[in-house]
Coordinates of C-alpha atoms and ligand atoms in Angstrom, one line a residue:
M6 CA 0.2 -0.1 -0.2
A7 CA 1.5 3.5 -1.4
A8 CA 2.3 5.7 1.7
T9 CA 0.9 9.6 1.4
I10 CA 2.5 12.2 2.4
H11 CA 1.6 14.6 5.2
E12 CA 2.4 18.5 5.3
Q13 CA 5.2 18.3 7.9
E14 CA 6.6 15.3 6.3
L15 CA 7.0 17.0 3.2
K16 CA 8.3 20.8 4.4
S17 CA 11.0 18.3 6.3
A18 CA 12.2 16.8 3.1
L19 CA 12.5 19.8 1.6
I20 CA 14.9 21.9 4.0
G21 CA 17.9 23.8 3.0
L22 CA 16.2 24.0 -0.6
P23 CA 15.9 28.0 -1.0
L24 CA 12.0 27.9 -1.5
P25 CA 10.3 30.7 -0.3
G26 CA 7.1 28.6 0.3
V27 CA 5.8 25.1 0.6
H28 CA 2.3 24.7 -0.4
F29 CA 0.7 21.3 0.4
Y30 CA -2.8 20.3 -0.9
K31 CA -4.2 17.1 0.5
Q32 CA -6.4 17.3 -2.3
T33 CA -7.0 20.2 -5.0
D34 CA -8.0 19.9 -9.0
S35 CA -4.5 21.1 -10.2
T36 CA -1.5 22.2 -8.4
N37 CA -0.7 24.5 -11.8
E38 CA -4.6 26.0 -11.2
R39 CA -3.5 26.6 -7.8
A40 CA 0.0 28.2 -8.1
L41 CA -1.4 30.2 -11.0
Q42 CA -4.2 31.8 -8.6
L43 CA -1.1 32.1 -6.1
A44 CA 0.6 34.2 -8.8
A45 CA -2.0 36.3 -9.6
S46 CA -1.4 38.4 -6.1
Y47 CA 1.9 37.5 -5.2
S48 CA 4.7 35.8 -7.0
A49 CA 8.1 34.5 -5.8
E50 CA 10.4 32.5 -7.7
F51 CA 10.8 28.7 -6.8
T52 CA 7.2 28.9 -4.5
L53 CA 6.3 25.3 -4.4
V54 CA 2.5 24.0 -4.6
F55 CA 2.3 20.2 -4.0
A56 CA -0.9 17.9 -4.1
E57 CA -1.2 14.1 -2.9
K58 CA -3.9 14.2 -5.6
Q59 CA -5.5 16.3 -8.3
S60 CA -9.0 15.7 -9.2
A61 CA -8.2 17.5 -12.3
G62 CA -4.6 17.2 -13.8
R63 CA -4.1 19.1 -17.0
G64 CA -1.7 18.7 -20.1
R65 CA -2.0 20.7 -22.8
L66 CA -5.0 21.9 -24.6
G67 CA -7.1 20.9 -22.1
R68 CA -5.7 17.2 -22.2
K69 CA -6.0 15.2 -18.8
W70 CA -3.2 13.6 -16.4
L71 CA -3.8 11.1 -14.8
S72 CA -2.4 10.9 -11.3
S73 CA -2.7 8.7 -8.4
A74 CA -2.6 9.5 -4.6
G75 CA 0.7 7.6 -3.2
S76 CA 2.3 6.4 -5.8
S77 CA 2.8 9.9 -8.4
L78 CA 4.4 13.5 -7.8
T79 CA 2.4 16.2 -9.1
F80 CA 3.5 19.5 -8.4
S81 CA 4.0 22.6 -9.7
L82 CA 6.9 25.6 -9.1
I83 CA 6.7 29.3 -9.5
L84 CA 9.5 30.6 -12.0
I85 CA 10.1 34.6 -12.3
P86 CA 11.3 34.3 -16.3
S87 CA 13.8 37.5 -16.7
D88 CA 13.2 39.9 -19.8
K89 CA 15.9 37.8 -21.8
E90 CA 14.3 34.6 -20.7
Q91 CA 11.0 35.8 -22.0
E92 CA 11.8 35.7 -25.4
Q93 CA 12.3 32.1 -25.4
L94 CA 9.7 30.7 -22.4
S95 CA 9.7 27.2 -24.1
M96 CA 13.5 26.9 -22.9
F97 CA 11.5 26.3 -19.2
S98 CA 9.3 23.2 -20.3
F99 CA 12.6 21.7 -21.1
L100 CA 14.3 22.7 -18.0
G101 CA 11.0 20.5 -16.0
A102 CA 12.1 18.0 -18.6
L103 CA 15.9 17.8 -17.9
S104 CA 15.4 18.4 -14.1
V105 CA 13.3 15.2 -13.9
C106 CA 16.1 13.3 -16.0
R107 CA 18.9 14.3 -13.9
A108 CA 17.0 13.6 -10.6
I109 CA 16.1 10.2 -12.5
K110 CA 20.1 9.5 -12.9
T111 CA 21.3 10.9 -9.5
V112 CA 18.2 8.4 -7.8
S113 CA 18.8 5.6 -9.7
N114 CA 21.8 6.0 -12.1
L115 CA 19.4 5.6 -15.2
E116 CA 19.5 7.7 -17.8
A117 CA 16.2 9.2 -19.2
Q118 CA 15.6 10.5 -22.6
V119 CA 13.3 13.8 -23.6
K120 CA 10.7 13.2 -26.1
W121 CA 10.4 16.7 -27.9
P122 CA 9.7 18.8 -26.2
N123 CA 9.0 17.9 -22.4
D124 CA 7.8 14.6 -22.0
V125 CA 10.6 12.3 -19.8
L126 CA 10.9 9.0 -21.2
L127 CA 12.4 5.9 -19.8
N128 CA 13.1 3.0 -22.3
R129 CA 10.7 4.8 -24.8
K130 CA 7.9 5.1 -22.5
K131 CA 6.7 8.4 -21.1
T132 CA 7.3 8.7 -17.3
A133 CA 7.0 12.0 -17.0
G134 CA 5.4 15.7 -18.4
V135 CA 5.6 18.7 -17.4
L136 CA 3.0 21.7 -18.6
A137 CA 4.3 25.5 -18.5
E138 CA 1.9 28.2 -18.3
T139 CA 2.1 31.8 -17.3
S140 CA 0.3 34.2 -15.3
W141 CA 0.1 37.7 -16.7
Q142 CA -0.5 41.3 -15.2
G143 CA -2.0 43.6 -18.4
Q144 CA 0.5 43.2 -21.2
R145 CA 3.5 41.9 -18.7
L146 CA 4.1 38.4 -17.3
S147 CA 4.3 38.2 -13.9
A148 CA 5.1 34.3 -13.9
L149 CA 5.5 31.4 -15.2
V150 CA 4.0 28.1 -13.4
L151 CA 5.9 25.2 -14.4
G152 CA 4.1 22.0 -13.7
I153 CA 5.5 18.5 -13.4
G154 CA 4.0 15.0 -13.2
I155 CA 6.0 12.0 -12.4
N156 CA 5.4 8.4 -12.6
L157 CA 7.1 7.3 -9.7
L158 CA 5.7 4.1 -8.7
P159 CA 3.3 0.8 -10.5
E160 CA 0.3 2.2 -9.3
S161 CA 0.9 5.7 -10.9
V162 CA 0.9 4.4 -15.2
P163 CA -2.2 4.8 -16.4
P164 CA -4.2 2.1 -18.3
D165 CA -2.9 1.7 -21.8
D166 CA -6.6 3.2 -23.5
Q167 CA -5.8 6.3 -21.4
A168 CA -2.4 7.6 -22.3
M169 CA -2.2 8.3 -25.9
F170 CA 1.7 7.5 -26.0
P171 CA 3.4 3.8 -24.1
A172 CA 3.5 5.2 -20.1
T173 CA 5.5 3.6 -17.5
C174 CA 7.0 4.4 -13.7
I175 CA 10.5 5.2 -12.8
Q176 CA 10.4 2.3 -10.4
S177 CA 9.5 -0.6 -12.9
H178 CA 12.8 0.4 -14.1
C179 CA 15.2 0.2 -11.1
A180 CA 15.7 -2.2 -8.2
L181 CA 16.4 -0.2 -5.0
P182 CA 13.3 0.9 -3.5
L183 CA 12.0 4.5 -4.3
Q184 CA 11.1 6.9 -1.9
R185 CA 8.7 10.0 -3.3
L186 CA 10.2 12.7 -1.1
A187 CA 13.5 11.5 -1.5
F188 CA 12.7 11.9 -5.3
L189 CA 11.0 15.0 -5.3
R190 CA 14.0 16.9 -3.3
A191 CA 16.2 15.7 -6.5
V192 CA 14.5 17.0 -9.1
I193 CA 13.5 20.6 -7.7
A194 CA 17.7 20.7 -6.8
A195 CA 18.6 19.9 -10.1
L196 CA 15.8 22.7 -11.5
I197 CA 17.6 25.0 -9.0
D198 CA 20.6 24.0 -10.5
L199 CA 19.8 24.2 -13.9
R200 CA 17.9 27.7 -13.6
K201 CA 21.0 29.3 -13.2
G202 CA 21.9 28.5 -16.7
I203 CA 19.0 28.3 -18.5
L204 CA 20.9 30.4 -20.9
E205 CA 23.9 29.0 -21.6
P206 CA 25.1 26.6 -24.3
A207 CA 25.9 23.8 -22.0
F208 CA 21.7 24.0 -20.7
M209 CA 20.6 23.5 -24.8
Q210 CA 24.0 20.7 -25.1
E211 CA 22.6 18.5 -22.2
Y212 CA 18.9 19.0 -23.6
R213 CA 20.2 17.4 -27.0
S214 CA 22.2 14.8 -25.2
R215 CA 18.8 13.4 -23.9
L216 CA 16.8 13.8 -27.3
A217 CA 15.0 10.3 -27.7
F218 CA 14.4 9.1 -31.3
L219 CA 17.5 11.3 -32.3
G220 CA 18.2 9.4 -36.2
E221 CA 15.4 7.3 -36.5
W222 CA 11.9 7.9 -38.5
V223 CA 8.9 10.2 -36.7
F224 CA 5.8 11.4 -37.2
L225 CA 4.6 15.0 -36.3
T226 CA 0.9 15.5 -35.6
S227 CA -0.4 19.0 -36.1
Q228 CA -3.1 20.4 -34.2
S229 CA -5.3 20.5 -37.5
G230 CA -4.4 17.2 -38.5
E231 CA -1.5 17.6 -41.0
V232 CA 1.6 14.5 -40.8
T233 CA 5.0 15.1 -42.0
R234 CA 7.2 12.3 -41.7
G235 CA 10.8 12.2 -41.6
K236 CA 13.8 11.8 -39.5
L237 CA 14.9 13.8 -36.7
T238 CA 17.4 15.0 -36.8
G239 CA 18.0 17.1 -33.5
V240 CA 17.3 20.9 -31.9
D241 CA 18.6 23.9 -33.4
D242 CA 19.9 26.9 -31.6
H243 CA 16.4 28.2 -31.4
W244 CA 14.6 25.3 -29.8
Q245 CA 13.2 24.2 -32.8
L246 CA 12.9 20.4 -33.7
L247 CA 14.8 19.3 -36.9
V248 CA 13.3 17.0 -39.2
E249 CA 14.7 15.8 -42.4
V250 CA 12.1 14.9 -44.7
Q251 CA 12.5 13.2 -47.8
G252 CA 14.3 14.9 -50.7
G253 CA 16.9 15.8 -47.9
R254 CA 14.9 18.7 -47.2
Q255 CA 15.7 20.1 -43.2
M256 CA 12.0 21.3 -41.6
Q257 CA 11.9 23.2 -38.5
F258 CA 9.0 22.9 -36.0
P259 CA 8.8 25.6 -33.2
C260 CA 7.5 24.1 -29.9
G261 CA 4.0 24.1 -30.4
D262 CA 1.0 21.8 -30.4
L263 CA 2.9 18.7 -32.3
H264 CA 2.4 15.1 -31.3
L265 CA 5.7 13.2 -32.0
R266 CA 5.5 9.5 -32.5
P267 CA 8.4 7.5 -33.9
L268 CA 7.4 5.0 -37.0
S269 CA 7.5 2.1 -34.4
I270 CA 4.3 3.8 -32.3
Q271 CA 1.8 5.1 -34.1
Ligands
LIG12 P1 1.3 13.3 -26.6 O1 1.6 12.4 -25.8 O2 0.7 13.2 -27.9 O3 2.9 14.0 -27.5 P2 1.5 15.4 -24.8 O4 3.5 14.7 -24.4 O5 2.5 17.0 -25.4 O6 0.8 14.4 -25.9 P3 0.0 16.4 -22.7 O7 -1.1 16.4 -24.6 O8 0.6 17.6 -22.3 O9 1.0 15.4 -23.3 O10 -1.6 15.5 -22.3 C1 -1.1 14.3 -21.6 C2 -1.1 13.3 -22.0 O11 -0.5 12.4 -21.3 C3 -2.6 12.8 -22.2 O12 -3.3 13.3 -23.4 C4 -2.4 11.4 -21.7 O13 -2.7 10.4 -23.0 C5 -1.2 10.9 -21.5 N1 -0.8 11.1 -20.1 C6 -2.1 11.4 -18.9 N2 -1.1 10.9 -17.3 C7 -0.4 10.0 -17.9 C8 0.5 9.5 -17.2 N3 0.2 9.5 -15.8 N4 1.5 9.0 -17.7 C9 1.7 8.9 -19.0 N5 1.0 10.0 -19.7 C10 -0.3 10.0 -19.2
LIG13 C1 2.3 16.5 -20.3 O1 1.6 15.5 -20.5 O2 3.0 16.4 -21.1 C2 2.0 17.5 -19.1 C3 1.7 16.8 -18.1 C4 1.5 17.7 -16.7 C5 1.0 17.4 -15.2 C6 1.5 18.1 -14.4 S1 0.8 17.5 -12.4 C7 1.3 18.8 -11.7 C8 0.8 20.1 -12.6 N1 -0.4 20.1 -12.3 C9 -1.3 19.8 -13.4 O3 -2.3 20.3 -13.7 N2 -0.3 19.7 -14.7 C10 0.9 19.4 -14.1

């Protein structure tokens, strides 16, 4: 039986990390929703909103994120992007995904990959997702909310018919028993560290080194249903996905609502 986390345990587990506020919910609709509401009146970088259970966890465009109390991790961090960072807000989703990859490496020594733009994969299956949403005051961006959902223990993995991409959890790939709070701490510590260098070439380099399906044939489906088929060749300096289509032509795809699938998974 998976153990639930209590507020005091959460706060104790995060002692020493520079978090200006830790907001704990036994149950809420969505930690992104709570964090956005918080950010509307007060924003401090690295404010954490954590929920043991979400009733309306979401992905992009209103899609659902499924989680399970006691075995998933669902939380959001408020970040305050600088003017320069605001020119490329999509970097923050990559930040979330890379932080989970680093934590996986630290805690279990496994090498996770990123399905562009921001799904974390283990053995080609999705084990975490990231949703970045923004809070505005008039024309001015006041905060960015980075929501992260992680399948840690087996109970967190949704049934096949409820996930559009094969899903897994971290525990299924490592022998040592994983502790949810220790893992949460590892993700947040990685995020704080990576955040410092988000504009540096090394950050992009680390992202590129974890890109899934590199050199493989993939399908990209746009929201309108348009399908592009080609070989995934990388990510350019503007964070666009590069796909070589028939005839050798290179196409660039900015981070948007695109479904990426390797040819082996349709
Ligand atoms: P895609 O899977 O098409 O690439 P995406 O990665 O951008 O899309 P979202 O569109 O943000 O993901 O939506 C979340 C999707 O993740 C849902 O549609 C569902 O298929 C899947 N999903 C939901 N909960 C989980 C989970 N716990 N683990 C793995 N996948 C999940
Ligand atoms: C994705 O599937 O790619 C994005 C999923 C993001 C889920 C997390 S769980 C914590 C936070 N609250 C939400 O409602 N969504 C994000």
